[in-house]
Coordinates of C-alpha atoms in Angstrom, one line a residue:
Chain A
M144 CA -23.4 -11.5 -4.8
V145 CA -19.9 -11.7 -6.2
R146 CA -19.2 -11.3 -10.0
L147 CA -16.9 -14.0 -11.4
R148 CA -15.0 -13.3 -14.6
F149 CA -12.9 -15.8 -16.7
F150 CA -10.8 -14.8 -19.7
A151 CA -9.1 -16.3 -22.8
S152 CA -8.3 -20.1 -22.5
L153 CA -9.8 -20.3 -19.1
R154 CA -13.1 -18.8 -20.3
E155 CA -13.2 -21.4 -23.1
T156 CA -12.2 -24.4 -20.9
L157 CA -14.8 -23.5 -18.2
G158 CA -17.5 -22.5 -20.7
T159 CA -18.3 -19.3 -18.9
G160 CA -16.9 -15.8 -18.9
D161 CA -19.1 -14.0 -16.5
E162 CA -21.4 -15.2 -13.7
Q163 CA -22.9 -14.0 -10.4
V164 CA -22.8 -16.2 -7.3
E165 CA -24.0 -15.9 -3.8
L166 CA -20.8 -16.1 -1.6
P167 CA -21.1 -18.9 1.0
G168 CA -20.7 -17.5 4.5
D169 CA -17.4 -19.3 5.3
I170 CA -15.6 -18.0 2.2
N171 CA -13.7 -14.8 2.9
D172 CA -10.5 -15.0 0.8
I173 CA -9.5 -15.8 -2.8
S174 CA -8.0 -19.2 -1.9
A175 CA -11.2 -20.4 -0.4
L176 CA -13.3 -19.0 -3.3
T177 CA -11.0 -20.7 -5.8
A178 CA -11.2 -24.0 -3.9
W179 CA -15.0 -23.7 -3.7
L180 CA -15.2 -23.3 -7.5
Q181 CA -12.8 -26.2 -8.1
A182 CA -15.2 -28.4 -6.2
R183 CA -17.7 -27.9 -9.0
N184 CA -16.2 -30.7 -11.1
D185 CA -12.9 -32.1 -12.4
R186 CA -12.8 -29.6 -15.3
W187 CA -13.0 -26.7 -12.8
H188 CA -10.5 -28.4 -10.5
A189 CA -7.9 -28.9 -13.2
A190 CA -8.4 -25.4 -14.9
L191 CA -7.9 -23.4 -11.7
D192 CA -5.2 -25.8 -10.3
N193 CA -2.4 -23.9 -12.0
T194 CA 0.1 -21.6 -10.5
R195 CA 0.2 -19.6 -13.8
V196 CA -3.5 -18.6 -13.3
R197 CA -3.6 -14.9 -12.3
I198 CA -6.4 -13.5 -10.1
A199 CA -7.7 -10.0 -10.0
V200 CA -10.1 -8.5 -7.4
N201 CA -11.9 -5.4 -8.6
Q202 CA -9.6 -5.3 -11.6
T203 CA -6.3 -5.3 -9.6
I204 CA -4.0 -8.3 -9.5
V205 CA -3.9 -9.9 -6.0
K206 CA -2.3 -12.8 -4.2
P207 CA -4.4 -15.9 -3.2
G208 CA -4.7 -14.7 0.5
H209 CA -6.5 -11.5 -0.6
P210 CA -9.9 -11.0 1.1
V211 CA -13.1 -11.3 -0.9
R212 CA -16.4 -9.6 0.0
D213 CA -19.9 -9.3 -1.2
G214 CA -20.0 -7.0 -4.2
D215 CA -16.5 -7.8 -5.4
E216 CA -15.6 -8.6 -9.0
V217 CA -13.1 -11.5 -9.1
A218 CA -11.3 -12.6 -12.3
W219 CA -9.2 -15.6 -13.2
F220 CA -7.0 -15.5 -16.3
P221 CA -3.9 -17.0 -17.9
P222 CA -0.6 -14.9 -18.2
V223 CA -1.2 -12.0 -20.6
T224 CA 0.0 -11.9 -24.2
G225 CA -0.7 -8.4 -25.5
G226 CA 1.6 -6.0 -27.3
Chain B
M139 CA -3.5 9.4 -23.9
I140 CA -4.9 5.8 -23.7
R141 CA -7.1 4.1 -26.3
V142 CA -8.3 0.5 -26.6
Q143 CA -10.2 0.1 -29.9
E144 CA -11.2 -2.3 -32.7
Q145 CA -10.5 0.1 -35.5
D146 CA -7.1 0.8 -37.1
F147 CA -5.2 4.0 -36.2
D148 CA -2.8 6.2 -38.3
P149 CA 0.6 6.5 -36.6
G150 CA 1.3 9.7 -38.5
S151 CA -1.9 11.4 -37.2
E152 CA -1.2 10.2 -33.7
L153 CA 2.3 11.6 -33.8
E154 CA 0.9 14.9 -35.1
L155 CA -1.6 15.0 -32.2
L156 CA 1.2 14.4 -29.8
R157 CA 3.4 17.1 -31.3
D158 CA 0.5 19.6 -31.2
H159 CA 0.0 18.7 -27.5
C160 CA 3.6 19.3 -26.7
A161 CA 3.4 22.9 -28.1
G162 CA 7.1 23.5 -28.2
R163 CA 8.0 21.9 -24.8
A164 CA 9.4 18.6 -26.4
G165 CA 12.6 18.1 -28.3
A166 CA 12.1 14.4 -29.1
V167 CA 9.3 12.0 -29.9
V168 CA 10.0 8.2 -30.0
S169 CA 7.3 5.8 -31.1
F170 CA 6.8 2.1 -31.5
T171 CA 4.3 0.4 -33.7
G172 CA 3.6 -3.3 -33.3
L173 CA 2.4 -5.3 -36.3
V174 CA 0.8 -8.8 -36.7
R175 CA 3.3 -11.2 -38.2
D176 CA 2.2 -13.9 -40.7
L177 CA 4.3 -16.6 -38.9
N178 CA 4.6 -17.8 -35.3
E179 CA 6.4 -20.8 -34.0
G180 CA 6.7 -22.1 -37.6
D181 CA 3.0 -21.9 -38.4
A182 CA 1.3 -19.6 -40.8
I183 CA -1.0 -17.1 -39.1
A184 CA -4.2 -16.3 -41.0
Q185 CA -5.8 -14.2 -38.2
L186 CA -5.0 -13.0 -34.7
T187 CA -7.8 -12.2 -32.3
L188 CA -7.2 -10.0 -29.3
E189 CA -9.3 -10.5 -26.2
H190 CA -9.1 -8.1 -23.2
Y191 CA -10.6 -7.4 -19.8
P192 CA -12.6 -4.2 -20.3
G193 CA -12.0 -1.8 -17.5
M194 CA -8.9 -3.4 -16.1
T195 CA -7.1 -2.9 -19.4
E196 CA -7.6 0.8 -19.4
K197 CA -6.6 0.9 -15.7
A198 CA -3.4 -1.0 -16.5
L199 CA -2.5 1.1 -19.5
A200 CA -3.2 4.4 -17.6
Q201 CA -0.8 3.2 -14.8
I202 CA 1.9 2.3 -17.3
E203 CA 1.5 5.7 -19.0
A204 CA 1.5 7.6 -15.7
H205 CA 4.6 5.9 -14.5
A206 CA 6.4 6.6 -17.7
I207 CA 5.4 10.3 -17.6
E208 CA 6.6 10.6 -14.0
H209 CA 9.8 8.6 -14.2
W210 CA 11.1 10.1 -17.5
N211 CA 9.6 13.5 -17.0
L212 CA 7.7 13.2 -20.3
V213 CA 5.9 16.1 -21.9
A214 CA 3.3 13.7 -23.3
A215 CA 2.7 10.0 -24.0
A216 CA 0.3 7.8 -26.0
I217 CA -0.7 4.1 -25.9
I218 CA -3.1 2.7 -28.4
H219 CA -4.0 -1.1 -28.4
R220 CA -6.3 -2.8 -30.8
I221 CA -8.7 -5.6 -29.9
G222 CA -10.8 -8.1 -32.0
P223 CA -9.8 -9.8 -35.2
L224 CA -6.6 -8.7 -36.9
A225 CA -4.8 -9.9 -40.1
P226 CA -1.1 -10.2 -40.8
N227 CA 0.5 -6.8 -41.3
D228 CA -2.2 -5.0 -39.4
R229 CA -1.1 -2.6 -36.8
I230 CA -1.8 -3.9 -33.3
V231 CA -0.2 -1.5 -30.8
F232 CA 1.2 2.0 -30.8
V233 CA 3.3 3.6 -28.0
A234 CA 4.8 7.1 -28.1
A235 CA 6.8 9.2 -25.7
A236 CA 7.6 12.9 -26.0
S237 CA 10.3 14.5 -23.9
A238 CA 12.7 17.4 -23.8
H239 CA 15.7 15.2 -24.8
R240 CA 15.8 12.0 -26.8
K241 CA 17.2 9.6 -24.2
D242 CA 14.2 9.9 -21.9
A243 CA 11.8 9.4 -24.9
F244 CA 13.7 6.2 -26.0
S245 CA 13.7 4.8 -22.5
A246 CA 10.1 5.6 -21.8
C247 CA 8.9 4.2 -25.1
E248 CA 10.7 0.9 -24.4
Y249 CA 9.4 0.8 -20.8
M250 CA 5.8 1.3 -22.0
I251 CA 5.8 -1.5 -24.6
D252 CA 7.7 -3.9 -22.4
S253 CA 5.3 -3.3 -19.4
L254 CA 2.3 -3.5 -21.6
K255 CA 3.3 -7.0 -22.7
T256 CA 3.4 -8.3 -19.1
E257 CA 1.0 -6.1 -17.2
A258 CA -2.0 -5.3 -19.4
P259 CA -4.8 -8.0 -19.6
F260 CA -4.8 -8.8 -23.3
W261 CA -4.7 -12.3 -24.8
K262 CA -3.9 -13.3 -28.3
Q263 CA -5.5 -16.2 -30.1
E264 CA -4.0 -17.4 -33.4
D265 CA -5.8 -18.9 -36.3
T266 CA -3.3 -21.5 -37.8
P267 CA -3.7 -24.3 -40.4
G268 CA -4.0 -26.6 -37.4
G269 CA -6.8 -24.6 -35.8
K270 CA -7.1 -21.9 -33.3
R271 CA -4.6 -21.7 -30.4
W272 CA -4.0 -19.3 -27.5
V273 CA -0.5 -17.7 -27.5
T274 CA 1.5 -18.7 -24.5
A275 CA 3.2 -16.0 -22.5
V276 CA 7.0 -16.1 -22.7
D277 CA 7.7 -13.1 -20.6
E278 CA 7.3 -13.1 -16.8
P279 CA 3.6 -13.2 -16.0
I280 CA 1.7 -10.2 -14.8
S281 CA 3.0 -9.1 -11.4
S282 CA 1.1 -9.5 -8.1

Protein backbone atom coordinates (compact mmCIF):
# COMPACT_ATOMS: atom_id res chain seq x y z
CA MET A 1 0.00 0.00 0.00
CA VAL A 2 0.99 3.59 -0.63
CA ARG A 3 -0.40 6.47 1.43
CA LEU A 4 -1.53 9.45 -0.68
CA ARG A 5 -1.76 12.91 0.92
CA PHE A 6 -3.25 16.10 -0.56
CA PHE A 7 -3.14 19.51 1.05
CA ALA A 8 -4.78 22.95 0.93
CA SER A 9 -6.48 23.85 -2.38
CA LEU A 10 -5.61 20.44 -3.88
CA ARG A 11 -7.26 18.65 -0.96
CA GLU A 12 -10.41 20.72 -1.49
CA THR A 13 -10.47 20.28 -5.27
CA LEU A 14 -9.95 16.52 -5.08
CA GLY A 15 -12.25 16.01 -2.11
CA THR A 16 -9.69 13.86 -0.29
CA GLY A 17 -6.71 14.53 1.92
CA ASP A 18 -5.55 11.07 2.82
CA GLU A 19 -6.04 7.69 1.19
CA GLN A 20 -4.35 4.30 0.88
CA VAL A 21 -3.98 2.63 -2.50
CA GLU A 22 -2.52 -0.61 -3.76
CA LEU A 23 0.29 0.35 -6.12
CA PRO A 24 -0.18 -1.20 -9.59
CA GLY A 25 2.85 -3.33 -10.52
CA ASP A 26 3.91 -1.17 -13.47
CA ILE A 27 4.11 2.04 -11.43
CA ASN A 28 7.53 2.70 -9.99
CA ASP A 29 8.04 6.44 -10.08
CA ILE A 30 6.20 9.63 -9.16
CA SER A 31 5.44 10.61 -12.78
CA ALA A 32 3.70 7.28 -13.41
CA LEU A 33 1.82 7.46 -10.10
CA THR A 34 0.63 11.00 -10.85
CA ALA A 35 -0.47 10.01 -14.37
CA TRP A 36 -2.32 6.99 -12.93
CA LEU A 37 -4.21 9.26 -10.50
CA GLN A 38 -4.94 11.76 -13.28
CA ALA A 39 -6.67 8.99 -15.22
CA ARG A 40 -9.34 8.83 -12.48
CA ASN A 41 -11.33 11.68 -14.06
CA ASP A 42 -11.09 15.20 -15.54
CA ARG A 43 -11.00 16.84 -12.13
CA TRP A 44 -7.98 14.78 -11.08
CA HIS A 45 -6.38 15.32 -14.44
CA ALA A 46 -6.68 19.09 -14.27
CA ALA A 47 -5.73 19.42 -10.59
CA LEU A 48 -2.48 17.45 -10.90
CA ASP A 49 -1.61 18.81 -14.37
CA ASN A 50 0.12 21.86 -12.95
CA THR A 51 3.85 22.52 -12.85
CA ARG A 52 3.34 24.46 -9.58
CA VAL A 53 2.18 21.32 -7.77
CA ARG A 54 4.91 20.12 -5.38
CA ILE A 55 5.42 16.45 -4.57
CA ALA A 56 6.97 14.97 -1.45
CA VAL A 57 7.89 11.34 -0.84
CA ASN A 58 8.13 10.38 2.82
CA GLN A 59 7.93 14.09 3.70
CA THR A 60 10.84 15.23 1.51
CA ILE A 61 10.33 17.23 -1.69
CA VAL A 62 11.27 15.21 -4.78
CA LYS A 63 11.37 15.55 -8.56
CA PRO A 64 8.85 13.68 -10.77
CA GLY A 65 11.35 10.96 -11.65
CA HIS A 66 11.73 9.94 -7.99
CA PRO A 67 11.02 6.23 -7.36
CA VAL A 68 7.96 5.16 -5.40
CA ARG A 69 7.74 1.91 -3.46
CA ASP A 70 5.23 0.01 -1.40
CA GLY A 71 4.97 1.62 2.03
CA ASP A 72 5.81 5.15 0.85
CA GLU A 73 3.83 8.25 1.77
CA VAL A 74 3.41 10.53 -1.24
CA ALA A 75 2.02 14.07 -0.96
CA TRP A 76 0.88 16.59 -3.57
CA PHE A 77 0.43 20.22 -2.62
CA PRO A 78 0.46 23.80 -3.94
CA PRO A 79 3.37 26.21 -3.32
CA VAL A 80 3.60 26.95 0.40
CA THR A 81 2.39 30.21 1.95
CA GLY A 82 3.41 30.14 5.62
CA GLY A 83 5.25 32.71 7.67
CA MET B 1 13.74 24.98 19.53
CA ILE B 2 10.89 24.23 17.14
CA ARG B 3 7.18 24.41 17.95
CA VAL B 4 4.05 24.13 15.79
CA GLN B 5 0.97 24.95 17.85
CA GLU B 6 -2.60 26.21 17.77
CA GLN B 7 -2.29 28.32 20.92
CA ASP B 8 -0.78 31.78 21.13
CA PHE B 9 2.75 32.36 22.44
CA ASP B 10 4.34 35.16 24.45
CA PRO B 11 7.37 36.62 22.64
CA GLY B 12 8.71 38.05 25.91
CA SER B 13 8.69 34.65 27.63
CA GLU B 14 10.22 33.00 24.57
CA LEU B 15 13.06 35.55 24.56
CA GLU B 16 13.65 34.93 28.26
CA LEU B 17 13.82 31.17 27.67
CA LEU B 18 16.33 31.76 24.90
CA ARG B 19 18.38 34.09 27.11
CA ASP B 20 18.40 31.54 29.95
CA HIS B 21 19.51 28.88 27.50
CA CYS B 22 22.42 31.05 26.31
CA ALA B 23 23.77 31.32 29.89
CA GLY B 24 26.18 34.12 29.08
CA ARG B 25 27.48 32.80 25.78
CA ALA B 26 25.40 35.17 23.60
CA GLY B 27 25.89 38.90 23.15
CA ALA B 28 22.88 39.46 20.88
CA VAL B 29 19.35 38.18 20.36
CA VAL B 30 17.36 39.19 17.28
CA SER B 31 13.74 38.15 16.90
CA PHE B 32 10.95 38.49 14.36
CA THR B 33 7.24 38.24 15.13
CA GLY B 34 4.79 37.90 12.23
CA LEU B 35 1.21 39.15 12.69
CA VAL B 36 -2.06 38.59 10.82
CA ARG B 37 -2.98 41.68 8.80
CA ASP B 38 -6.59 42.81 8.40
CA LEU B 39 -6.17 43.56 4.70
CA ASN B 40 -4.74 41.59 1.78
CA GLU B 41 -4.90 42.45 -1.92
CA GLY B 42 -7.47 45.12 -1.15
CA ASP B 43 -9.86 42.84 0.73
CA ALA B 44 -10.72 42.86 4.42
CA ILE B 45 -9.57 39.72 6.20
CA ALA B 46 -11.91 38.45 8.91
CA GLN B 47 -9.96 35.27 9.63
CA LEU B 48 -6.88 33.43 8.45
CA THR B 49 -6.66 29.65 8.70
CA LEU B 50 -3.31 27.88 8.64
CA GLU B 51 -3.12 24.34 7.31
CA HIS B 52 0.11 22.34 7.47
CA TYR B 53 1.58 18.92 6.79
CA PRO B 54 2.16 17.39 10.24
CA GLY B 55 5.52 15.68 10.38
CA MET B 56 6.98 17.30 7.29
CA THR B 57 6.50 20.75 8.84
CA GLU B 58 8.55 19.90 11.91
CA LYS B 59 11.20 18.31 9.70
CA ALA B 60 11.43 21.41 7.48
CA LEU B 61 11.62 23.80 10.45
CA ALA B 62 14.28 21.68 12.16
CA GLN B 63 16.38 21.76 8.97
CA ILE B 64 16.05 25.54 8.71
CA GLU B 65 17.02 25.98 12.37
CA ALA B 66 19.96 23.55 12.10
CA HIS B 67 21.29 25.33 9.02
CA ALA B 68 21.03 28.73 10.71
CA ILE B 69 22.80 27.50 13.86
CA GLU B 70 25.61 26.00 11.82
CA HIS B 71 26.03 28.76 9.24
CA TRP B 72 25.95 31.72 11.65
CA ASN B 73 27.45 29.90 14.61
CA LEU B 74 24.41 30.65 16.78
CA VAL B 75 24.30 29.95 20.48
CA ALA B 76 20.58 29.17 20.21
CA ALA B 77 17.59 29.62 17.92
CA ALA B 78 13.81 29.35 18.11
CA ILE B 79 11.03 28.94 15.55
CA ILE B 80 7.36 28.91 16.57
CA HIS B 81 4.55 28.75 13.99
CA ARG B 82 0.85 28.73 14.74
CA ILE B 83 -1.76 26.68 12.89
CA GLY B 84 -5.55 26.73 12.77
CA PRO B 85 -7.85 29.76 12.75
CA LEU B 86 -6.31 33.18 13.47
CA ALA B 87 -7.78 36.69 13.64
CA PRO B 88 -6.25 40.01 12.51
CA ASN B 89 -3.49 41.18 14.85
CA ASP B 90 -2.90 37.64 16.14
CA ARG B 91 0.69 36.47 16.29
CA ILE B 92 1.36 33.86 13.63
CA VAL B 93 5.09 33.19 13.65
CA PHE B 94 8.11 33.83 15.86
CA VAL B 95 11.75 33.42 14.92
CA ALA B 96 14.73 34.26 17.14
CA ALA B 97 18.48 33.89 16.86
CA ALA B 98 21.09 34.33 19.60
CA SER B 99 24.75 34.77 18.75
CA ALA B 100 27.98 36.18 20.15
CA HIS B 101 27.68 39.31 17.98
CA ARG B 102 24.66 41.09 16.50
CA LYS B 103 25.44 40.70 12.80
CA ASP B 104 25.11 36.91 12.86
CA ALA B 105 21.87 37.13 14.83
CA PHE B 106 20.35 39.60 12.32
CA SER B 107 21.40 37.51 9.31
CA ALA B 108 20.25 34.22 10.83
CA CYS B 109 16.89 35.65 11.86
CA GLU B 110 16.26 36.95 8.34
CA TYR B 111 17.36 33.64 6.82
CA MET B 112 15.02 31.63 9.06
CA ILE B 113 11.89 33.67 8.34
CA ASP B 114 12.65 33.89 4.60
CA SER B 115 13.30 30.13 4.35
CA LEU B 116 10.25 29.29 6.38
CA LYS B 117 8.08 31.16 3.89
CA THR B 118 9.29 29.09 0.94
CA GLU B 119 10.35 25.73 2.46
CA ALA B 120 7.92 24.81 5.24
CA PRO B 121 4.60 23.17 4.25
CA PHE B 122 2.10 25.73 5.58
CA TRP B 123 -0.85 27.10 3.59
CA LYS B 124 -2.97 30.15 4.40
CA GLN B 125 -6.65 30.43 3.65
CA GLU B 126 -8.29 33.85 4.01
CA ASP B 127 -11.85 34.60 4.96
CA THR B 128 -12.86 37.70 2.95
CA PRO B 129 -16.24 39.40 2.29
CA GLY B 130 -16.21 37.54 -1.05
CA GLY B 131 -15.71 34.14 0.60
CA LYS B 132 -12.77 31.91 1.48
CA ARG B 133 -9.70 31.91 -0.74
CA TRP B 134 -6.27 30.26 -0.61
CA VAL B 135 -3.34 32.65 -0.52
CA THR B 136 -1.20 32.31 -3.64
CA ALA B 137 2.55 31.99 -3.24
CA VAL B 138 4.47 35.01 -4.45
CA ASP B 139 7.94 33.81 -3.49
CA GLU B 140 9.77 31.07 -5.33
CA PRO B 141 8.03 27.78 -4.61
CA ILE B 142 9.49 25.14 -2.29
CA SER B 143 12.77 23.82 -3.68
CA SER B 144 13.23 20.34 -5.07
